[in-house]
mmCIF file of C-alpha atoms and ligand atoms in Angstrom:
data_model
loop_
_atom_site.group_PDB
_atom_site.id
_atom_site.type_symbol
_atom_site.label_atom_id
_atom_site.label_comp_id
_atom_site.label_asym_id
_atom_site.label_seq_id
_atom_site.Cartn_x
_atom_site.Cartn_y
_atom_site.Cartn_z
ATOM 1 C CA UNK A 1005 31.529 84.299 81.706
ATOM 2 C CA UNK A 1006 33.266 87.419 81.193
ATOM 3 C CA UNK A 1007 31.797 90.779 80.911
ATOM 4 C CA UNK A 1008 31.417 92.490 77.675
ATOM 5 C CA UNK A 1009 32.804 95.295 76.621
ATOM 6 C CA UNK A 1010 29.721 96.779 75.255
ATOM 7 C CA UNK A 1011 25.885 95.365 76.510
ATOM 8 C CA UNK A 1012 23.512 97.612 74.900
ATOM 9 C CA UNK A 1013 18.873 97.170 74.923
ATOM 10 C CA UNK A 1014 16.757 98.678 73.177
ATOM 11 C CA UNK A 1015 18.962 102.061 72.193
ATOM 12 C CA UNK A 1016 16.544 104.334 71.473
ATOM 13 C CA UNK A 1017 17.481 107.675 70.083
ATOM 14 C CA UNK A 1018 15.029 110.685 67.750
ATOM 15 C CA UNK A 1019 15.937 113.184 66.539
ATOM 16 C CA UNK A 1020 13.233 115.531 66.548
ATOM 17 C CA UNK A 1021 10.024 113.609 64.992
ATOM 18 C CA UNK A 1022 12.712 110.825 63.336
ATOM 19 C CA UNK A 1023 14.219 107.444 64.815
ATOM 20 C CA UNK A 1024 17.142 107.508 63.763
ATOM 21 C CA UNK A 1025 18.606 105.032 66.339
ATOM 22 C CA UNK A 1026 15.491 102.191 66.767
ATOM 23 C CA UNK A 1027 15.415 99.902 69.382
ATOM 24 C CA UNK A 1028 19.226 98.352 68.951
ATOM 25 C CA UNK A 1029 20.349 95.489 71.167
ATOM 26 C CA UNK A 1030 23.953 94.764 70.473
ATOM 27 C CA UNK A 1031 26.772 92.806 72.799
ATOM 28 C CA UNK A 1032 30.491 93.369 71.786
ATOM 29 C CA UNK A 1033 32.765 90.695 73.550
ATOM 30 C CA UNK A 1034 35.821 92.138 75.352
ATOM 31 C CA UNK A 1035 38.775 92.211 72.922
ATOM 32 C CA UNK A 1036 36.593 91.083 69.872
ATOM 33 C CA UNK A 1037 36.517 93.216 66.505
ATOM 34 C CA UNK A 1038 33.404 94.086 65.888
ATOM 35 C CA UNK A 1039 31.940 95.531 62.214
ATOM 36 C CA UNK A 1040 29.395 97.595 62.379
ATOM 37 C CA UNK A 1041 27.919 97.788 58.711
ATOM 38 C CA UNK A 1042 25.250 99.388 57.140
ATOM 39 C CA UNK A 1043 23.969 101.946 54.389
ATOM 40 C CA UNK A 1044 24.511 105.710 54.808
ATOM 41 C CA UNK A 1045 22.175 107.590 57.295
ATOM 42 C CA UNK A 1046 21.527 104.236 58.600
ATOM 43 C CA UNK A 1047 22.549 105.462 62.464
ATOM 44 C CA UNK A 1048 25.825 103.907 62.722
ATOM 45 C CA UNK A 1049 27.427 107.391 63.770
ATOM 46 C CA UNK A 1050 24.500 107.802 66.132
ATOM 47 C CA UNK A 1051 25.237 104.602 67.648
ATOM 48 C CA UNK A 1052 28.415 105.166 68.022
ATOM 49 C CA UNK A 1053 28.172 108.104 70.280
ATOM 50 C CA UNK A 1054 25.689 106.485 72.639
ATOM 51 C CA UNK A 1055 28.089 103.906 73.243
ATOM 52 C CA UNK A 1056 30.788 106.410 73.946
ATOM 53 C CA UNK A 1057 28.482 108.683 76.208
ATOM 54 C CA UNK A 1058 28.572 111.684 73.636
ATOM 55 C CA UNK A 1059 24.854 111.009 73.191
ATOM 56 C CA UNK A 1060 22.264 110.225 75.735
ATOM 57 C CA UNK A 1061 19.447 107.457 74.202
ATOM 58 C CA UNK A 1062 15.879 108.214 74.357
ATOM 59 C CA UNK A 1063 15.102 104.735 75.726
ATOM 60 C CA UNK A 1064 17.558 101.759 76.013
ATOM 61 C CA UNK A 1065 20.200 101.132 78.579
ATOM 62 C CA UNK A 1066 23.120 99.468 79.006
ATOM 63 C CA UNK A 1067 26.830 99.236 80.352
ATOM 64 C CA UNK A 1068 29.532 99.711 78.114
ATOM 65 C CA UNK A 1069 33.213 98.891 79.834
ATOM 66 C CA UNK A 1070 30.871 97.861 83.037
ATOM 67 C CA UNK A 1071 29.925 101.038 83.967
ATOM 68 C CA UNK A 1072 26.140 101.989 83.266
ATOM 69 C CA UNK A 1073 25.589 104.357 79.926
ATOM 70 C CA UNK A 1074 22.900 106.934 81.553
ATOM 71 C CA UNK A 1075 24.598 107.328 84.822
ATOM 72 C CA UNK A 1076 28.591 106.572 84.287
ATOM 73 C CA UNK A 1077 28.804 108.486 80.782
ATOM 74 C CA UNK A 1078 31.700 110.409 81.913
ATOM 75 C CA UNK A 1079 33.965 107.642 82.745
ATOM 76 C CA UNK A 1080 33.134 106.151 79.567
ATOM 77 C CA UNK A 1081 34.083 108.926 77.893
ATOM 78 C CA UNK A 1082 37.409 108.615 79.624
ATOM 79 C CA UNK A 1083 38.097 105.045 78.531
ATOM 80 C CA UNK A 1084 37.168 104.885 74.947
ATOM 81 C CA UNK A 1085 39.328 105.922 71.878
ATOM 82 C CA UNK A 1086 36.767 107.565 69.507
ATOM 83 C CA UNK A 1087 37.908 108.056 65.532
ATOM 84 C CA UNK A 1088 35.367 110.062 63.806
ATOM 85 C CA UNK A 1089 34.437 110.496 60.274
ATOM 86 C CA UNK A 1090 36.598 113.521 59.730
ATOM 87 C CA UNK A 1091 39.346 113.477 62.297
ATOM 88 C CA UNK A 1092 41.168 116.921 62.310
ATOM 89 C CA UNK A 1093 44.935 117.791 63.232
ATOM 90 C CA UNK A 1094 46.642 120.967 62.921
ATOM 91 C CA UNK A 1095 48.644 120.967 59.985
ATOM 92 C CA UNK A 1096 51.283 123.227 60.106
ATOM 93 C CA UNK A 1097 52.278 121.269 63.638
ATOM 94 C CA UNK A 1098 54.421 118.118 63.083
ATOM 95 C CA UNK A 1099 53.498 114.641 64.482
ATOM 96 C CA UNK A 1100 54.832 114.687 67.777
ATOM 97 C CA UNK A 1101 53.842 118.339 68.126
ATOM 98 C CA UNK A 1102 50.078 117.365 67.315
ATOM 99 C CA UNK A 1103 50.229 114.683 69.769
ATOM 100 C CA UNK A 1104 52.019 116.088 72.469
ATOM 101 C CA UNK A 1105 48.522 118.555 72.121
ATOM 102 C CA UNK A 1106 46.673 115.563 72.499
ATOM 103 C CA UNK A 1107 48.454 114.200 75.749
ATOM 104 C CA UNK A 1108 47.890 118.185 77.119
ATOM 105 C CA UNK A 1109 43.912 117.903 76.894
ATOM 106 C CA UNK A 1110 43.710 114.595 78.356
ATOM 107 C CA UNK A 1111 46.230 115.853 80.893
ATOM 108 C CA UNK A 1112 48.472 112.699 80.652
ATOM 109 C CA UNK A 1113 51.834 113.060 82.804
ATOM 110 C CA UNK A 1114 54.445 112.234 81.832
ATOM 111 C CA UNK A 1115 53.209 113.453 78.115
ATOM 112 C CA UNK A 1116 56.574 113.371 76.639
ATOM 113 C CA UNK A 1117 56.570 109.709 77.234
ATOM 114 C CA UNK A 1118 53.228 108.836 76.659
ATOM 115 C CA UNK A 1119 53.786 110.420 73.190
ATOM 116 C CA UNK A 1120 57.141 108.732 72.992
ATOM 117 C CA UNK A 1121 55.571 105.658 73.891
ATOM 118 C CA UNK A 1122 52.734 106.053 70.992
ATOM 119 C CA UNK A 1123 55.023 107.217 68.206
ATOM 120 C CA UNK A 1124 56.889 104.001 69.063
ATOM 121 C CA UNK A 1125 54.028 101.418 69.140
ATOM 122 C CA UNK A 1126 52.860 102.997 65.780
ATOM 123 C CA UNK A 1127 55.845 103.069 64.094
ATOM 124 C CA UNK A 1128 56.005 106.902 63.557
ATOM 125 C CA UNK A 1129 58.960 107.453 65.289
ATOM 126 C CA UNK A 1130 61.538 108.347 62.406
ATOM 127 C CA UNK A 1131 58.434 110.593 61.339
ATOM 128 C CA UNK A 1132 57.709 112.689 64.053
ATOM 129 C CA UNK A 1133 59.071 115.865 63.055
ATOM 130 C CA UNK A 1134 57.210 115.555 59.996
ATOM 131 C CA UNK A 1135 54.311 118.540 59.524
ATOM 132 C CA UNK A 1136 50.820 116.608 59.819
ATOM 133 C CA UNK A 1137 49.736 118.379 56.627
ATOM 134 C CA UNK A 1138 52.431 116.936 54.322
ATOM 135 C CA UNK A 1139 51.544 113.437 55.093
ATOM 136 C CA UNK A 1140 49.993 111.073 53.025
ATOM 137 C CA UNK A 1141 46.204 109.756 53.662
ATOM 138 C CA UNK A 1142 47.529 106.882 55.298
ATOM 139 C CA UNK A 1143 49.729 108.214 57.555
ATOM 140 C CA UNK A 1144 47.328 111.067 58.888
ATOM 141 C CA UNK A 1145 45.067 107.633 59.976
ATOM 142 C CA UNK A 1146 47.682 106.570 61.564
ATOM 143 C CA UNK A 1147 48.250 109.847 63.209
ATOM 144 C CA UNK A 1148 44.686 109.543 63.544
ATOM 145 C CA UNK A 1149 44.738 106.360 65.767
ATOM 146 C CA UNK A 1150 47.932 107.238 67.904
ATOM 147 C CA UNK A 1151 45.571 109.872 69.234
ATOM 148 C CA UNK A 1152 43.166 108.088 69.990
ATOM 149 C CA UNK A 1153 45.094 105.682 71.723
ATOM 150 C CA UNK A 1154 47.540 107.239 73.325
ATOM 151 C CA UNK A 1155 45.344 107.420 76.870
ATOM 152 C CA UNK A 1156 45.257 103.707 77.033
ATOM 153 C CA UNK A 1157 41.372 103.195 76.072
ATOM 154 C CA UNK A 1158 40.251 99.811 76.832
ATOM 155 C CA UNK A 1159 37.637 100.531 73.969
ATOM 156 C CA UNK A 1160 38.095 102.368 70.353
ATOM 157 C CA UNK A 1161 35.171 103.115 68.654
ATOM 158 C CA UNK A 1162 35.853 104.305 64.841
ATOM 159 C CA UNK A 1163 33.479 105.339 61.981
ATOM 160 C CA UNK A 1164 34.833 104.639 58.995
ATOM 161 C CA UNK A 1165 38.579 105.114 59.696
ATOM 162 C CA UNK A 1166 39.794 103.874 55.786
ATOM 163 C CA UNK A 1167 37.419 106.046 54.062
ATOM 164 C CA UNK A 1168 39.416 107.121 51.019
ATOM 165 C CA UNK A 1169 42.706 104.863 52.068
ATOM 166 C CA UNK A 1170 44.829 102.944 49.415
ATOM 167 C CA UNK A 1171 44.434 99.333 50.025
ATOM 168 C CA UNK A 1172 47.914 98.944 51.118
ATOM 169 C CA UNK A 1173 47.314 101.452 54.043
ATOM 170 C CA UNK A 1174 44.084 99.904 54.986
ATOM 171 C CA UNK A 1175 45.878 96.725 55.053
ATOM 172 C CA UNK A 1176 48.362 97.847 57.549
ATOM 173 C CA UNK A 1177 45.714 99.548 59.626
ATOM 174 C CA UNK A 1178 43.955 96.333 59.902
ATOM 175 C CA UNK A 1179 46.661 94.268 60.932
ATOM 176 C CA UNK A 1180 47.400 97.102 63.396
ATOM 177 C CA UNK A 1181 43.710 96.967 64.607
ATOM 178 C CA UNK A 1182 44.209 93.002 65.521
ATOM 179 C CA UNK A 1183 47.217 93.788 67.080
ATOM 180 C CA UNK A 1184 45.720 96.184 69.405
ATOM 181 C CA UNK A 1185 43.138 93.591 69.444
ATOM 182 C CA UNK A 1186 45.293 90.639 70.798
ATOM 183 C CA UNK A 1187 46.366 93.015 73.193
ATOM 184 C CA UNK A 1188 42.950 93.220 74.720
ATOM 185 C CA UNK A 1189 41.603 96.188 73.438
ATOM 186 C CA UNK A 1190 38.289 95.974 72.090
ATOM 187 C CA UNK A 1191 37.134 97.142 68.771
ATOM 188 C CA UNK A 1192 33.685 98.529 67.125
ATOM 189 C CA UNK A 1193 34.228 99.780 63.469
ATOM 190 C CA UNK A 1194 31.858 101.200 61.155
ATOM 191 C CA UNK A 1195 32.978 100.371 57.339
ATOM 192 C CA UNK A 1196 31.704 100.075 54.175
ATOM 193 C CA UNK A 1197 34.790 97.912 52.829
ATOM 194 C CA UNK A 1198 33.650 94.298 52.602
ATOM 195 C CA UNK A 1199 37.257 93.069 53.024
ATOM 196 C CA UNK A 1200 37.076 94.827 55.850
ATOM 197 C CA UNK A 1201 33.985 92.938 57.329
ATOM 198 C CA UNK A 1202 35.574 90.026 56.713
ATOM 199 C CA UNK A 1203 37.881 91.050 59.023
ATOM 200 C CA UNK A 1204 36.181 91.453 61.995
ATOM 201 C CA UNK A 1205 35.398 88.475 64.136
ATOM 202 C CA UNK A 1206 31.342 89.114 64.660
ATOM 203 C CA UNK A 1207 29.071 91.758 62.184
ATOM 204 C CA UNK A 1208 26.431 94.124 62.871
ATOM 205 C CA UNK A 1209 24.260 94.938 60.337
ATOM 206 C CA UNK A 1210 21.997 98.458 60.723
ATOM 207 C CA UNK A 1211 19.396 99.689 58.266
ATOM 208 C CA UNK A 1212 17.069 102.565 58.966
ATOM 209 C CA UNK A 1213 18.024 102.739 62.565
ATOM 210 C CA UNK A 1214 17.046 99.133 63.251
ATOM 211 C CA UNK A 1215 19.616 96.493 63.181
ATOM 212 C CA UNK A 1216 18.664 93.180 60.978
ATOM 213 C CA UNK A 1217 21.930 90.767 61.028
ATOM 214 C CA UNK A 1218 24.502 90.329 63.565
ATOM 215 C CA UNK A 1219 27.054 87.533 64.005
ATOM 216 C CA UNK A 1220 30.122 85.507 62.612
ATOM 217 C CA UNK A 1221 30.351 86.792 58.404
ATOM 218 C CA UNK A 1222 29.487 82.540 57.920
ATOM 219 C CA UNK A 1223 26.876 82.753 60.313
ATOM 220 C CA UNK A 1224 25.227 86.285 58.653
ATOM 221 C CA UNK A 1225 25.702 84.694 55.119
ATOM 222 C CA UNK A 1226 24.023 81.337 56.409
ATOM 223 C CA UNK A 1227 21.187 83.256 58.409
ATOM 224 C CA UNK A 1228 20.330 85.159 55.126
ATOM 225 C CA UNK A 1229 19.931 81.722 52.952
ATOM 226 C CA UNK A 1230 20.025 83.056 49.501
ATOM 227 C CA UNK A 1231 20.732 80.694 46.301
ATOM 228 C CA UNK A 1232 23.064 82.252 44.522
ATOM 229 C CA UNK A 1233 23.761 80.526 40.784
ATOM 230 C CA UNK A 1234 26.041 82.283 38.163
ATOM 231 C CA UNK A 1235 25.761 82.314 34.439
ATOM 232 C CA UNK A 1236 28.634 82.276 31.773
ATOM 233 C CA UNK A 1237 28.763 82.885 28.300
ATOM 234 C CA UNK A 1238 28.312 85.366 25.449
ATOM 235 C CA UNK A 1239 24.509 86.048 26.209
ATOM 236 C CA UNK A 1240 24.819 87.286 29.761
ATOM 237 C CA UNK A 1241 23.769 90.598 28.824
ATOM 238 C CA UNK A 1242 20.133 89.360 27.163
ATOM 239 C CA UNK A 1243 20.340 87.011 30.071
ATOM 240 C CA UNK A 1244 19.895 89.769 32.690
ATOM 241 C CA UNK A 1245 17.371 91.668 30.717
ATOM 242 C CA UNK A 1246 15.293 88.669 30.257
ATOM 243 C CA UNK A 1247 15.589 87.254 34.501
ATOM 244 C CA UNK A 1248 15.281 91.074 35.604
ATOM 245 C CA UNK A 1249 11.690 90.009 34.771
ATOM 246 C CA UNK A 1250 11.636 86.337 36.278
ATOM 247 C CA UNK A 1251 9.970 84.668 39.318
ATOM 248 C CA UNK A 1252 12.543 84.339 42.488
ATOM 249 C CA UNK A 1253 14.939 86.453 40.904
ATOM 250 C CA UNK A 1254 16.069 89.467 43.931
ATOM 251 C CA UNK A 1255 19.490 90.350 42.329
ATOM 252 C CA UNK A 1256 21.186 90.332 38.800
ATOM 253 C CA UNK A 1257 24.982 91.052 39.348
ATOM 254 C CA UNK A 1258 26.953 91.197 36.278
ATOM 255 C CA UNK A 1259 30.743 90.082 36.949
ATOM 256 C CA UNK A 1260 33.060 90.859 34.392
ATOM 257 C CA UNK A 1261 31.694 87.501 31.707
ATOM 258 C CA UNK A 1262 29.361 86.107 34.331
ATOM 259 C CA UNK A 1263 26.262 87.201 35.616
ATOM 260 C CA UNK A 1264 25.468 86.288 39.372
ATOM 261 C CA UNK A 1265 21.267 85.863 39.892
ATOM 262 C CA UNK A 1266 20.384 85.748 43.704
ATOM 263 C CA UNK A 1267 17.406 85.292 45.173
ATOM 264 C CA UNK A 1268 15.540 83.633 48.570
ATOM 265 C CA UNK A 1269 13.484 81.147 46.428
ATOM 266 C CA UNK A 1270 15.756 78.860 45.293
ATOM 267 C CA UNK A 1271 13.667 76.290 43.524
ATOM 268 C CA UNK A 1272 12.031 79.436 41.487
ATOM 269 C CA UNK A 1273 15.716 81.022 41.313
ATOM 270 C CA UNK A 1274 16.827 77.633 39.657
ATOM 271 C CA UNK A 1275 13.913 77.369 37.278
ATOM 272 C CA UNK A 1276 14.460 81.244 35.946
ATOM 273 C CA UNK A 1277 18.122 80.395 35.833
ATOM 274 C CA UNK A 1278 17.678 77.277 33.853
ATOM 275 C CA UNK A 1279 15.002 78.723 31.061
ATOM 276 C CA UNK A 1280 17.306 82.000 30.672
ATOM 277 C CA UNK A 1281 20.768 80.015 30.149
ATOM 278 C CA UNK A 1282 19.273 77.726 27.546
ATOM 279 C CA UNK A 1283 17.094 80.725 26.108
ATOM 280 C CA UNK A 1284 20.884 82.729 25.598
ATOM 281 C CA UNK A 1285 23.575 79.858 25.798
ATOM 282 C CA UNK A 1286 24.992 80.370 28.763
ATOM 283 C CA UNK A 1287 26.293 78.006 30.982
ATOM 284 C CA UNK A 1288 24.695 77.561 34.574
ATOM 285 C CA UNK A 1289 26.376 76.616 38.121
ATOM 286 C CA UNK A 1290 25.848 76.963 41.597
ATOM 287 C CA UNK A 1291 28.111 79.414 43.569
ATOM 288 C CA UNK A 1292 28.294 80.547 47.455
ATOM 289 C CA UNK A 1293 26.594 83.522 48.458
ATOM 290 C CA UNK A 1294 28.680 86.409 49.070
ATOM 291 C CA UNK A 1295 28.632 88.938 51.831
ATOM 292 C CA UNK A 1296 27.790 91.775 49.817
ATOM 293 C CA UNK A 1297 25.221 89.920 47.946
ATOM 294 C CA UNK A 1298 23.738 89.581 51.794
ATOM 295 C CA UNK A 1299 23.927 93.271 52.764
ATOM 296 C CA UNK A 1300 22.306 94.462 49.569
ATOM 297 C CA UNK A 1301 19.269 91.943 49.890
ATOM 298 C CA UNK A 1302 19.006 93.370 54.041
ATOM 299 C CA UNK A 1303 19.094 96.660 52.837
ATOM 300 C CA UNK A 1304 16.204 96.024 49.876
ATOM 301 C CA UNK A 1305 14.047 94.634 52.314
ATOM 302 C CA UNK A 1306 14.883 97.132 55.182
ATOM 303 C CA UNK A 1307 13.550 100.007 52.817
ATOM 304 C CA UNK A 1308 10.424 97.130 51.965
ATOM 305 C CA UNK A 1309 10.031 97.472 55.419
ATOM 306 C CA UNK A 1310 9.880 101.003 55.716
ATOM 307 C CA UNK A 1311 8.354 101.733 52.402
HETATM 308 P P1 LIG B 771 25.386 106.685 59.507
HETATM 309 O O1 LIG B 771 26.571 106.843 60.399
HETATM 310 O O2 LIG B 771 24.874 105.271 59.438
HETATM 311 O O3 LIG B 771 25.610 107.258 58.139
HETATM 312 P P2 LIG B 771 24.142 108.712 61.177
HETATM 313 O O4 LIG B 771 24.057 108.203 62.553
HETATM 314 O O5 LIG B 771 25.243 109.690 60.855
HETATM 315 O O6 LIG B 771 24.159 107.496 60.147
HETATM 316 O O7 LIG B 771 22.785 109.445 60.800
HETATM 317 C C1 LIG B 771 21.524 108.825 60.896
HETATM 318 C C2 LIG B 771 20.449 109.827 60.589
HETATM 319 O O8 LIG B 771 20.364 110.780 61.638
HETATM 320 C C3 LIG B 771 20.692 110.648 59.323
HETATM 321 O O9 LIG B 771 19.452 110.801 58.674
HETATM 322 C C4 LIG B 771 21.203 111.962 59.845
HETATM 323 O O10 LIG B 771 20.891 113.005 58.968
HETATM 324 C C5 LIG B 771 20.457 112.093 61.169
HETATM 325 N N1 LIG B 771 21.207 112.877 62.191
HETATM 326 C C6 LIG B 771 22.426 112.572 62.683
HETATM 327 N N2 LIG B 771 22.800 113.474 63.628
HETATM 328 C C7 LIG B 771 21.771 114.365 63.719
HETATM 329 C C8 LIG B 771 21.529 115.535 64.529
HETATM 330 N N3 LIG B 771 22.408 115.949 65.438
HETATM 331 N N4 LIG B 771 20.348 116.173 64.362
HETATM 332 C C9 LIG B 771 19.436 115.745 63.469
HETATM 333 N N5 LIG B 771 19.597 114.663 62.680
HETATM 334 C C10 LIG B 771 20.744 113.973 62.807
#
């Protein structure tokens, strides 16, 4: 078997008297796309910059690109692209300018070609000359990416790199993503889009520091076995006032006409279901589960957990 890019135990990290990091195991494959998912203040960030050797963990260990976190965290450093939240450029320097910066701190020789190279691969060529601050939000991610590519990292980490992107541009960054991918790079990246989880070959699901679902999207939806049943008709509305109320009932989603009722007791699910689409003329059938239906039923019992 082949090493993986990213073998992490028991990542531990506090700040002050607070876990915010709590006990995470987690095994990225090499050249796999990995999602890390997860509500706000949930540690992804944190996580993130153990894995790239920003951080040291409180307890935990692990090798990310082979080399050992604690000991090698330098040459990690030098091998991983990291995107963060609020990537920064100098806007009154073009593209290639803000780049050829870039190449200067990471001392790469020669750095007109490496830039050269990287304007190429991203298609940003005919917009080099272009001043960073006049582009639009998806174009400064892609600006974004270049630099964190251009030193040839075998991993990129990036936390939440389509915050705020039109869905065109996150498209295109995607498909860019599995192109790097099939190239062999290997991929960890925080979201919130589901779209975008779907994306991703294998999930990781955080909440509150810990981390409660990992796998294949199929294989978290399965793992999670909800019943999920919708309702349609013109009583929806007194419908979800009246199962809000009912035995096995977690979630009441209303979609547009329908009304989604999810729950982990499906025989009681069914029996609400039933009494409340006769009680308001609706119409009752089964559906699948879907992944956000799955995160928000982690994340209610995560803060059960905690509560
Ligand atoms: P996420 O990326 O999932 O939103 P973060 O890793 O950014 O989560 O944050 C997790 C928690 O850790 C939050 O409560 C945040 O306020 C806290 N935190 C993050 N960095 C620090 C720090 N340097 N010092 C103290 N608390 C921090």
């Amino acid at each position: 078997m082949t090493e993986a890019a990213i073998e992490v135990h028991g990542l531990t990290k506090r700040f002050g008297t607070k876990t915010v990091v709590d006990n995470v195991s987690m095994t990225v494959a090499k050249g796999e796309i990995a999602g890390f998912l997860g509500p706000n203040g949930s540690g992804k960030t944190t996580t993130i910059r153990l894995m790239c050797g920003l951080l040291t963990p409180d307890a935990g260990e692990g090798r990310v690109l082979g080399r050992d976190l604690r000991r090698d965290a330098a040459a990690i450093k030098r091998e991983v692209g990291y995107m963060t939240q609020r990537f920064s450029f100098y806007e009154d320097l073009t593209i290639e300018e803000n780049l050829m910066f870039v190449a200067g701190l990471y001392g790469l020789s020669p750095a007109r070609r490496f830039v050269a190279d990287t304007l190429a691969d991203l298609g940003l060529t005919s917009r080099k000359t272009q001043l960073a601050g006049s582009l639009s939000g998806g174009w400064k991610q892609r600006l974004a990416l270049a630099a964190c590519i251009m030193h040839r990292p075998r991993l990129l980490l990036l936390d939440e790199p389509t915050a705020g992107v039109d869905p065109k541009a996150r498209r295109e960054f995607w498909d860019e993503i599995h192109r790097l991918a099939a190239d062999g790079l290997t991929v960890l990246v925080s979201t919130h889009y589901m779209d975008e989880a779907e994306r991703c070959h294998r999930i990781n699901y955080i909440a509150y520091g810990k981390l409660v679902a990992h796998g294949s999207v199929a294989e978290v939806v399965r793992d999670a076995a909800l019943t999920t049943m919708v309702l349609e008709g013109a009583g929806t509305a007194a419908a979800a006032k009246q199962l809000r109320k009912m035995p096995g009932i977690d979630q009441v989603a209303p979609y547009g006409n329908t009304l989604h009722v999810i729950g982990r007791n499906g025989t009681a699910l069914r029996a609400s279901a039933e009494t409340a689409a006769a009680a308001n003329n609706c119409s009752l059938h089964d559906a699948d589960t879907s992944l956000e239906d799955v995160f928000i039923q982690l994340m209610s019992e995560a803060q059960d957990n905690i509560a």
